[in-house]
Amino acid sequence: MRIALAQINPTVGDLAGNSRRIVEYINRAKAAGAELVVFPELAIPGYPPKDLLLKPQFIADNLAALKSIAAQVHGIDVLVGYVEPNPHPVGRPLYNAVALLRDGAIASRHYKKLLPTYDVFDESRYFEPAPAGEQNNVVRIAGRPVGLSICEDLWNDEKMIPHRLYHENPIADLHAAGAEVMVNTSASPFVVGKHSFRLALFASQVKQFGKPLVYVNQVGGNDELVFDGNSVVMDAAGNVLAQAKDFEEDLLVVDLGKPAPSTGKPVLTPSAAQVQRFAEQTLDLEAQQKSPAAIESIYKALVLGLRDYVGKCGFKSVVLGLSGGIDSALTAALAVAAFGKDKVVGIAMPSRYSSAGSETDAELLARNFGIEFHTIPIQPAHEAFERMLAPAFKGREPDVAEENIQARVRGAVLMAFSNKFNHLLLTTGNKSELAVGYCTLYGDMCGGLAVISDVPKTVVYRLCKHINQQVGRDVIPRNTITKPPSAELRPNQTDQDSLPPYDILDAILHRYVEEEKSITQIVADGFDLATAARVIKLIDRSEYKRRQAAPGIKVTSRAFGFGRRMPIAQNYNQTLPKHGEASPRVE
Amino acid sequence: MRIALAQINPTVGDLAGNSRRIVEYINRAKAAGAELVVFPELAIPGYPPKDLLLKPQFIADNLAALKSIAAQVHGIDVLVGYVEPNPHPVGRPLYNAVALLRDGAIASRHYKKLLPTYDVFDESRYFEPAPAGEQNNVVRIAGRPVGLSICEDLWNDEKMIPHRLYHENPIADLHAAGAEVMVNTSASPFVVGKHSFRLALFASQVKQFGKPLVYVNQVGGNDELVFDGNSVVMDAAGNVLAQAKDFEEDLLVVDLGKPAPSTGKPVLTPSAAQVQRFAEQTLDLEAQQKSPAAIESIYKALVLGLRDYVGKCGFKSVVLGLSGGIDSALTAALAVAAFGKDKVVGIAMPSRYSSAGSETDAELLARNFGIEFHTIPIQPAHEAFERMLAPAFKGREPDVAEENIQARVRGAVLMAFSNKFNHLLLTTGNKSELAVGYCTLYGDMCGGLAVISDVPKTVVYRLCKHINQQVGRDVIPRNTITKPPSAELRPNQTDQDSLPPYDILDAILHRYVEEEKSITQIVADGFDLATAARVIKLIDRSEYKRRQAAPGIKVTSRAFGFGRRMPIAQNYNQTLPKHGEASPRVE
């Protein structure tokens, strides 16, 4: 049985463009002699379509696209994801569906059973689960009974996910109904470390039922999510027979039955602790982020997420502020990797508080990458604001109000370049800053995409070193990496005037945001109570800034944005560790 | 049977504060001779707690609060909402629960069955529905069997909601289990026209089962949502026996059995068309907005939402820009109503393009309301930016880049006042502008709360006229109401240079956003195809601006923000009406 895995990069909502791409891959699969070609989950609308699904016209147009694709199918079977209306008068109005296309028509329709509704997923908002017992997801293809499941349907594994959200296991049902081959169509977004977990989970399911698995994932960036591809064919013993590219479109053709040569990629078995953490939706970035492979995967995810966001929004070039610091240096490097040096514009905006080094570091970076570079000193506007505000601010000491003005002047300059030349403005803030609110709303937070807003500062350093290693020289200037980080909004300011050291901050941030640990648990992990309490308070109190932040690219198990929905006007003060409880000092 | 309805205003997450308030109301109810006091849904954590629910410590602290309240209960029965962990190893980890407190202890625990997961509601993200058949929500109180339900449990009514989302009707189950009185604890947010629909729905349920209903709603603003209170006791024939205040805390004590004097408020029966629209989550604002009662309810909702957002965020005063236009005038009037004139600061920021009338209108408004007023001309910063950007922009015609600079200078001035004096900055943009992107990111969109961002421009006018009528004079200057709206970012600019007339724009906006109508349907409603296509394109293309907008106060059935989750980088182009199809011109 010859199967093609069509790992495509759809654009959300682009029914015409996605259909053209699907037909092109069908023809390529047919030319490669495949008997079946499989597309990702919701390939026709693209994943996630979000509230486009509430538009009846969108559903109708998606059905028309399916019909039009079906009419072009001859001499091959096709499994493609789309949205099907629920014909029953009770229940949610839609199904997350896969159609089997054959001989110019829709041969059968199959629905998802397990609907993820956590983190970035909202499927219960739209979809009714497949009615129990009402339909059979085992279909005969190329003479063999094939069991169809959609993404989450594969993820209710007792051994791998101790706290199970779902009462059914659709894979067990397919097994019971006589499926000999399992096919899963997915749209599973990237999180660092997730793919090795996926392989372990697939192996667990495959071994449990003794059936080979064909897993087809979406690839590409859609808003905050990057889909990493990595589609896989696994034999019944849990060996990877073939794996598609990561972070690229691919058509992988595999003969099931006669094993392909092994890719040599071992299936990793996660530790019990890793399994536990994943079950809590908290893959262990902290452990992962030290591995070179993890850093490489984050790098690739950011480049793809950046390229697709900008391109799918219809922009051809980007602009960003270059402060001479490491965050803007990393963002510039990612932009050059995504678009090429001719599509990236860097702007230095020195102020009276900028060090001499900042401007030369910014210029050196721009020269190293060969990008267009401008220097716009902000002193004239800075002074104008001071004069304008002097009467009202008379008798008051300078404070954060004056610091923020500088950041906002820079934001306005960058937005003027964006508006004038139609460059998309990239925001350069990292996750650590955004967490504690060490950033200026309408200032350095300006921009259409916050490229590294899910990357903690300690990982920013690792990524920069990784880039210099790959290039083989200090394309990101050494001084940018080694100097103490500073916002340069007042004389001799450094980040550590206001914040704990970044390794401490990031470790607390990881525990509080990704692991949902309490302050008591964080203190038990060895952190100072006062520091932990301060970081947590800063995180909680900065929610209002994050609500107005640009979308960022998710790389950790809990990014700020769509997957973390906190109230703003709230007043939760958690129970503190009891007086006298062990509180070892880290600082 | 004497029942107290404790219509309280909790703060989300404030377990200690909410507990104190609950105990105070228990004591007041007891003093009034009540045998039972009923609190709203999730009264202990406050509704909606959102992702605070993902913190195990928050759940533990909420249980400790429940226990502590229970210990203080003597001589009265209490029904109070809280969050209960799901003890089963499979399923979502929490229940949306109500506890019966009696004699210093928790007598029983009861769980919600129907979990709203649409619009602003995300309950399937957190909660497991009450296990079918596993528990009985009928409890004996004051000698009578009382049937307990939570909010949405009451809303699966075949007659009123033709397209039902749920397969069960919990109220029918309570009826079957012998309940003689129905008690429903709710957190049902305000939407214009919703309360009359509620009364019709309650009457339908009450008549179907022949049982009286005690409905206790939350009151107060929590982020984007305003809960209107309006708790109700209805007899078995569908008559309103008593109704609590709207938009205020209240303790309503009612003797069930001996009917209280009628409030005289008739139960309205909605038309079949209204029922149909509500079923589609689209209450008919367009029809509603013309009624004085609807305008009054929107006014009250905005004042309460504004007061609570600012207060619950810990601010004591607000600042806003006064352009002399109608949006900032309305926002200022709402702020004075919410906080008093001494807590509101208005700032006029004239530019070279401001008309003489703008400044005098702004000043007159400030004087009429008696608020602190500053004038900060923006010319110095405006010129400074022009000089700074001149080399880079050489040879280019002035365009939207230059216009936006002015708006961003104003935003920076306002934020400087906010930072310096700790006033929360109010954004003054309306829904029509935000829909079509007729607003500047990081400019007039700056602010912590977008007070009227769910109020269409045509309703802005109605609200201003309503305010002047209530006051009995033109406290909002007549010229502000009558002059053509303008952003004043270039000479002689008016909104209608760029946009269709607001009555046309708002009518299309209503159909597209609230009713999810297609362009074909909108044209069939009598609108010009080119105008409808242009408005829809503007709405779709402005999603990136709205993603970074301040939270706004929801008053319509579909507000931008949390309840409308659109992808940004998407490319849906809906099918247009067929060539030659009837397309009557409205413009």
PDB file of N, CA and C in Angstrom, chain A residues 191-248:
ATOM      1  N   VAL A 191       5.889  23.188  20.021  1.00  0.00           N
ATOM      2  CA  VAL A 191       6.342  23.619  21.349  1.00  0.00           C
ATOM      3  C   VAL A 191       7.688  22.947  21.521  1.00  0.00           C
ATOM      4  N   VAL A 192       8.640  23.637  22.092  1.00  0.00           N
ATOM      5  CA  VAL A 192       9.966  23.030  22.192  1.00  0.00           C
ATOM      6  C   VAL A 192       9.871  21.694  22.931  1.00  0.00           C
ATOM      7  N   GLY A 193      10.462  20.662  22.355  1.00  0.00           N
ATOM      8  CA  GLY A 193      10.455  19.334  22.975  1.00  0.00           C
ATOM      9  C   GLY A 193       9.242  18.496  22.645  1.00  0.00           C
ATOM     10  N   LYS A 194       8.235  19.083  21.974  1.00  0.00           N
ATOM     11  CA  LYS A 194       6.981  18.356  21.770  1.00  0.00           C
ATOM     12  C   LYS A 194       7.125  17.187  20.806  1.00  0.00           C
ATOM     13  N   HIS A 195       7.978  17.345  19.779  1.00  0.00           N
ATOM     14  CA  HIS A 195       8.014  16.268  18.791  1.00  0.00           C
ATOM     15  C   HIS A 195       8.565  14.969  19.381  1.00  0.00           C
ATOM     16  N   SER A 196       9.531  15.063  20.280  1.00  0.00           N
ATOM     17  CA  SER A 196      10.007  13.800  20.876  1.00  0.00           C
ATOM     18  C   SER A 196       8.924  13.190  21.767  1.00  0.00           C
ATOM     19  N   PHE A 197       8.137  14.058  22.391  1.00  0.00           N
ATOM     20  CA  PHE A 197       6.998  13.517  23.148  1.00  0.00           C
ATOM     21  C   PHE A 197       5.987  12.843  22.216  1.00  0.00           C
ATOM     22  N   ARG A 198       5.709  13.533  21.086  1.00  0.00           N
ATOM     23  CA  ARG A 198       4.787  12.940  20.099  1.00  0.00           C
ATOM     24  C   ARG A 198       5.225  11.537  19.703  1.00  0.00           C
ATOM     25  N   LEU A 199       6.516  11.392  19.374  1.00  0.00           N
ATOM     26  CA  LEU A 199       7.002  10.081  18.910  1.00  0.00           C
ATOM     27  C   LEU A 199       6.796   9.014  19.986  1.00  0.00           C
ATOM     28  N   ALA A 200       7.067   9.403  21.224  1.00  0.00           N
ATOM     29  CA  ALA A 200       6.880   8.449  22.327  1.00  0.00           C
ATOM     30  C   ALA A 200       5.399   8.091  22.484  1.00  0.00           C
ATOM     31  N   LEU A 201       4.542   9.102  22.354  1.00  0.00           N
ATOM     32  CA  LEU A 201       3.092   8.865  22.452  1.00  0.00           C
ATOM     33  C   LEU A 201       2.617   7.965  21.311  1.00  0.00           C
ATOM     34  N   PHE A 202       3.077   8.252  20.087  1.00  0.00           N
ATOM     35  CA  PHE A 202       2.671   7.438  18.933  1.00  0.00           C
ATOM     36  C   PHE A 202       3.122   5.994  19.146  1.00  0.00           C
ATOM     37  N   ALA A 203       4.366   5.833  19.617  1.00  0.00           N
ATOM     38  CA  ALA A 203       4.893   4.486  19.836  1.00  0.00           C
ATOM     39  C   ALA A 203       4.045   3.744  20.860  1.00  0.00           C
ATOM     40  N   SER A 204       3.635   4.461  21.884  1.00  0.00           N
ATOM     41  CA  SER A 204       2.802   3.838  22.913  1.00  0.00           C
ATOM     42  C   SER A 204       1.466   3.370  22.319  1.00  0.00           C
ATOM     43  N   GLN A 205       0.838   4.215  21.508  1.00  0.00           N
ATOM     44  CA  GLN A 205      -0.448   3.862  20.897  1.00  0.00           C
ATOM     45  C   GLN A 205      -0.276   2.713  19.904  1.00  0.00           C
ATOM     46  N   VAL A 206       0.762   2.811  19.090  1.00  0.00           N
ATOM     47  CA  VAL A 206       1.011   1.819  18.039  1.00  0.00           C
ATOM     48  C   VAL A 206       1.259   0.443  18.657  1.00  0.00           C
ATOM     49  N   LYS A 207       2.059   0.407  19.716  1.00  0.00           N
ATOM     50  CA  LYS A 207       2.371  -0.879  20.353  1.00  0.00           C
ATOM     51  C   LYS A 207       1.134  -1.458  21.040  1.00  0.00           C
ATOM     52  N   GLN A 208       0.327  -0.553  21.626  1.00  0.00           N
ATOM     53  CA  GLN A 208      -0.868  -1.016  22.329  1.00  0.00           C
ATOM     54  C   GLN A 208      -1.809  -1.770  21.395  1.00  0.00           C
ATOM     55  N   PHE A 209      -1.913  -1.280  20.140  1.00  0.00           N
ATOM     56  CA  PHE A 209      -2.901  -1.866  19.219  1.00  0.00           C
ATOM     57  C   PHE A 209      -2.251  -2.700  18.110  1.00  0.00           C
ATOM     58  N   GLY A 210      -0.907  -2.649  18.023  1.00  0.00           N
ATOM     59  CA  GLY A 210      -0.204  -3.466  17.032  1.00  0.00           C
ATOM     60  C   GLY A 210      -0.495  -3.084  15.588  1.00  0.00           C
ATOM     61  N   LYS A 211      -0.748  -1.777  15.370  1.00  0.00           N
ATOM     62  CA  LYS A 211      -1.074  -1.319  14.017  1.00  0.00           C
ATOM     63  C   LYS A 211      -0.132  -0.193  13.609  1.00  0.00           C
ATOM     64  N   PRO A 212       0.299  -0.166  12.336  1.00  0.00           N
ATOM     65  CA  PRO A 212       1.148   0.952  11.892  1.00  0.00           C
ATOM     66  C   PRO A 212       0.346   2.265  11.864  1.00  0.00           C
ATOM     67  N   LEU A 213       1.084   3.376  11.933  1.00  0.00           N
ATOM     68  CA  LEU A 213       0.447   4.700  12.006  1.00  0.00           C
ATOM     69  C   LEU A 213       1.012   5.623  10.927  1.00  0.00           C
ATOM     70  N   VAL A 214       0.111   6.295  10.239  1.00  0.00           N
ATOM     71  CA  VAL A 214       0.491   7.358   9.291  1.00  0.00           C
ATOM     72  C   VAL A 214      -0.034   8.663   9.880  1.00  0.00           C
ATOM     73  N   TYR A 215       0.905   9.555  10.234  1.00  0.00           N
ATOM     74  CA  TYR A 215       0.550  10.800  10.928  1.00  0.00           C
ATOM     75  C   TYR A 215       0.935  11.974  10.030  1.00  0.00           C
ATOM     76  N   VAL A 216      -0.046  12.754   9.613  1.00  0.00           N
ATOM     77  CA  VAL A 216       0.229  13.870   8.698  1.00  0.00           C
ATOM     78  C   VAL A 216      -0.069  15.186   9.409  1.00  0.00           C
ATOM     79  N   ASN A 217       0.957  15.981   9.595  1.00  0.00           N
ATOM     80  CA  ASN A 217       0.805  17.252  10.318  1.00  0.00           C
ATOM     81  C   ASN A 217       0.870  18.421   9.342  1.00  0.00           C
ATOM     82  N   GLN A 218       0.200  19.511   9.716  1.00  0.00           N
ATOM     83  CA  GLN A 218       0.305  20.778   8.992  1.00  0.00           C
ATOM     84  C   GLN A 218       1.697  21.368   9.213  1.00  0.00           C
ATOM     85  N   VAL A 219       2.148  22.199   8.279  1.00  0.00           N
ATOM     86  CA  VAL A 219       3.380  22.949   8.492  1.00  0.00           C
ATOM     87  C   VAL A 219       3.086  24.430   8.226  1.00  0.00           C
ATOM     88  N   GLY A 220       3.867  25.314   8.867  1.00  0.00           N
ATOM     89  CA  GLY A 220       3.724  26.743   8.587  1.00  0.00           C
ATOM     90  C   GLY A 220       3.251  27.550   9.777  1.00  0.00           C
ATOM     91  N   GLY A 221       3.386  28.854   9.669  1.00  0.00           N
ATOM     92  CA  GLY A 221       2.977  29.755  10.741  1.00  0.00           C
ATOM     93  C   GLY A 221       1.603  30.336  10.458  1.00  0.00           C
ATOM     94  N   ASN A 222       0.728  30.302  11.448  1.00  0.00           N
ATOM     95  CA  ASN A 222      -0.575  30.972  11.370  1.00  0.00           C
ATOM     96  C   ASN A 222      -0.759  31.785  12.635  1.00  0.00           C
ATOM     97  N   ASP A 223      -0.619  33.089  12.533  1.00  0.00           N
ATOM     98  CA  ASP A 223      -0.657  33.991  13.686  1.00  0.00           C
ATOM     99  C   ASP A 223       0.365  33.534  14.743  1.00  0.00           C
ATOM    100  N   GLU A 224      -0.098  33.220  15.945  1.00  0.00           N
ATOM    101  CA  GLU A 224       0.839  32.915  17.032  1.00  0.00           C
ATOM    102  C   GLU A 224       1.425  31.511  16.953  1.00  0.00           C
ATOM    103  N   LEU A 225       0.824  30.663  16.121  1.00  0.00           N
ATOM    104  CA  LEU A 225       1.221  29.252  16.108  1.00  0.00           C
ATOM    105  C   LEU A 225       2.116  28.923  14.918  1.00  0.00           C
ATOM    106  N   VAL A 226       3.123  28.079  15.202  1.00  0.00           N
ATOM    107  CA  VAL A 226       3.939  27.520  14.129  1.00  0.00           C
ATOM    108  C   VAL A 226       3.709  26.010  14.138  1.00  0.00           C
ATOM    109  N   PHE A 227       3.367  25.465  12.996  1.00  0.00           N
ATOM    110  CA  PHE A 227       3.202  24.019  12.863  1.00  0.00           C
ATOM    111  C   PHE A 227       4.491  23.479  12.258  1.00  0.00           C
ATOM    112  N   ASP A 228       5.042  22.471  12.922  1.00  0.00           N
ATOM    113  CA  ASP A 228       6.406  22.061  12.582  1.00  0.00           C
ATOM    114  C   ASP A 228       6.487  20.947  11.563  1.00  0.00           C
ATOM    115  N   GLY A 229       5.337  20.472  11.070  1.00  0.00           N
ATOM    116  CA  GLY A 229       5.427  19.359  10.116  1.00  0.00           C
ATOM    117  C   GLY A 229       5.864  18.110  10.857  1.00  0.00           C
ATOM    118  N   ASN A 230       7.012  17.533  10.449  1.00  0.00           N
ATOM    119  CA  ASN A 230       7.498  16.322  11.125  1.00  0.00           C
ATOM    120  C   ASN A 230       6.494  15.169  11.009  1.00  0.00           C
ATOM    121  N   SER A 231       5.787  15.115   9.891  1.00  0.00           N
ATOM    122  CA  SER A 231       4.850  13.998   9.670  1.00  0.00           C
ATOM    123  C   SER A 231       5.631  12.685   9.705  1.00  0.00           C
ATOM    124  N   VAL A 232       4.964  11.615  10.141  1.00  0.00           N
ATOM    125  CA  VAL A 232       5.690  10.395  10.474  1.00  0.00           C
ATOM    126  C   VAL A 232       4.912   9.156  10.019  1.00  0.00           C
ATOM    127  N   VAL A 233       5.667   8.162   9.558  1.00  0.00           N
ATOM    128  CA  VAL A 233       5.091   6.825   9.388  1.00  0.00           C
ATOM    129  C   VAL A 233       5.796   5.900  10.371  1.00  0.00           C
ATOM    130  N   MET A 234       5.015   5.218  11.188  1.00  0.00           N
ATOM    131  CA  MET A 234       5.573   4.361  12.234  1.00  0.00           C
ATOM    132  C   MET A 234       5.043   2.941  12.026  1.00  0.00           C
ATOM    133  N   ASP A 235       5.943   1.956  12.146  1.00  0.00           N
ATOM    134  CA  ASP A 235       5.468   0.580  11.985  1.00  0.00           C
ATOM    135  C   ASP A 235       4.818   0.095  13.281  1.00  0.00           C
ATOM    136  N   ALA A 236       4.263  -1.114  13.222  1.00  0.00           N
ATOM    137  CA  ALA A 236       3.467  -1.605  14.343  1.00  0.00           C
ATOM    138  C   ALA A 236       4.303  -1.873  15.589  1.00  0.00           C
ATOM    139  N   ALA A 237       5.633  -1.865  15.420  1.00  0.00           N
ATOM    140  CA  ALA A 237       6.502  -2.074  16.571  1.00  0.00           C
ATOM    141  C   ALA A 237       6.962  -0.754  17.194  1.00  0.00           C
ATOM    142  N   GLY A 238       6.541   0.353  16.598  1.00  0.00           N
ATOM    143  CA  GLY A 238       6.907   1.655  17.150  1.00  0.00           C
ATOM    144  C   GLY A 238       8.178   2.251  16.552  1.00  0.00           C
ATOM    145  N   ASN A 239       8.657   1.684  15.426  1.00  0.00           N
ATOM    146  CA  ASN A 239       9.827   2.262  14.755  1.00  0.00           C
ATOM    147  C   ASN A 239       9.387   3.304  13.729  1.00  0.00           C
ATOM    148  N   VAL A 240      10.151   4.390  13.656  1.00  0.00           N
ATOM    149  CA  VAL A 240       9.875   5.403  12.643  1.00  0.00           C
ATOM    150  C   VAL A 240      10.371   4.874  11.299  1.00  0.00           C
ATOM    151  N   LEU A 241       9.438   4.643  10.371  1.00  0.00           N
ATOM    152  CA  LEU A 241       9.820   4.181   9.028  1.00  0.00           C
ATOM    153  C   LEU A 241      10.261   5.342   8.160  1.00  0.00           C
ATOM    154  N   ALA A 242       9.606   6.464   8.355  1.00  0.00           N
ATOM    155  CA  ALA A 242       9.950   7.648   7.557  1.00  0.00           C
ATOM    156  C   ALA A 242       9.429   8.881   8.267  1.00  0.00           C
ATOM    157  N   GLN A 243      10.137   9.980   8.097  1.00  0.00           N
ATOM    158  CA  GLN A 243       9.689  11.231   8.709  1.00  0.00           C
ATOM    159  C   GLN A 243       9.852  12.364   7.714  1.00  0.00           C
ATOM    160  N   ALA A 244       8.824  13.190   7.567  1.00  0.00           N
ATOM    161  CA  ALA A 244       8.889  14.327   6.650  1.00  0.00           C
ATOM    162  C   ALA A 244       9.768  15.416   7.254  1.00  0.00           C
ATOM    163  N   LYS A 245      10.076  16.423   6.440  1.00  0.00           N
ATOM    164  CA  LYS A 245      10.928  17.526   6.887  1.00  0.00           C
ATOM    165  C   LYS A 245      10.289  18.276   8.059  1.00  0.00           C
ATOM    166  N   ASP A 246      11.129  18.944   8.830  1.00  0.00           N
ATOM    167  CA  ASP A 246      10.569  19.856   9.828  1.00  0.00           C
ATOM    168  C   ASP A 246      10.571  21.282   9.270  1.00  0.00           C
ATOM    169  N   PHE A 247       9.517  22.024   9.566  1.00  0.00           N
ATOM    170  CA  PHE A 247       9.397  23.451   9.237  1.00  0.00           C
ATOM    171  C   PHE A 247       9.431  23.742   7.730  1.00  0.00           C
ATOM    172  N   GLU A 248       9.053  22.739   6.917  1.00  0.00           N
ATOM    173  CA  GLU A 248       8.992  22.934   5.461  1.00  0.00           C
ATOM    174  C   GLU A 248       7.864  22.092   4.907  1.00  0.00           C
TER     175      GLU A 248
END
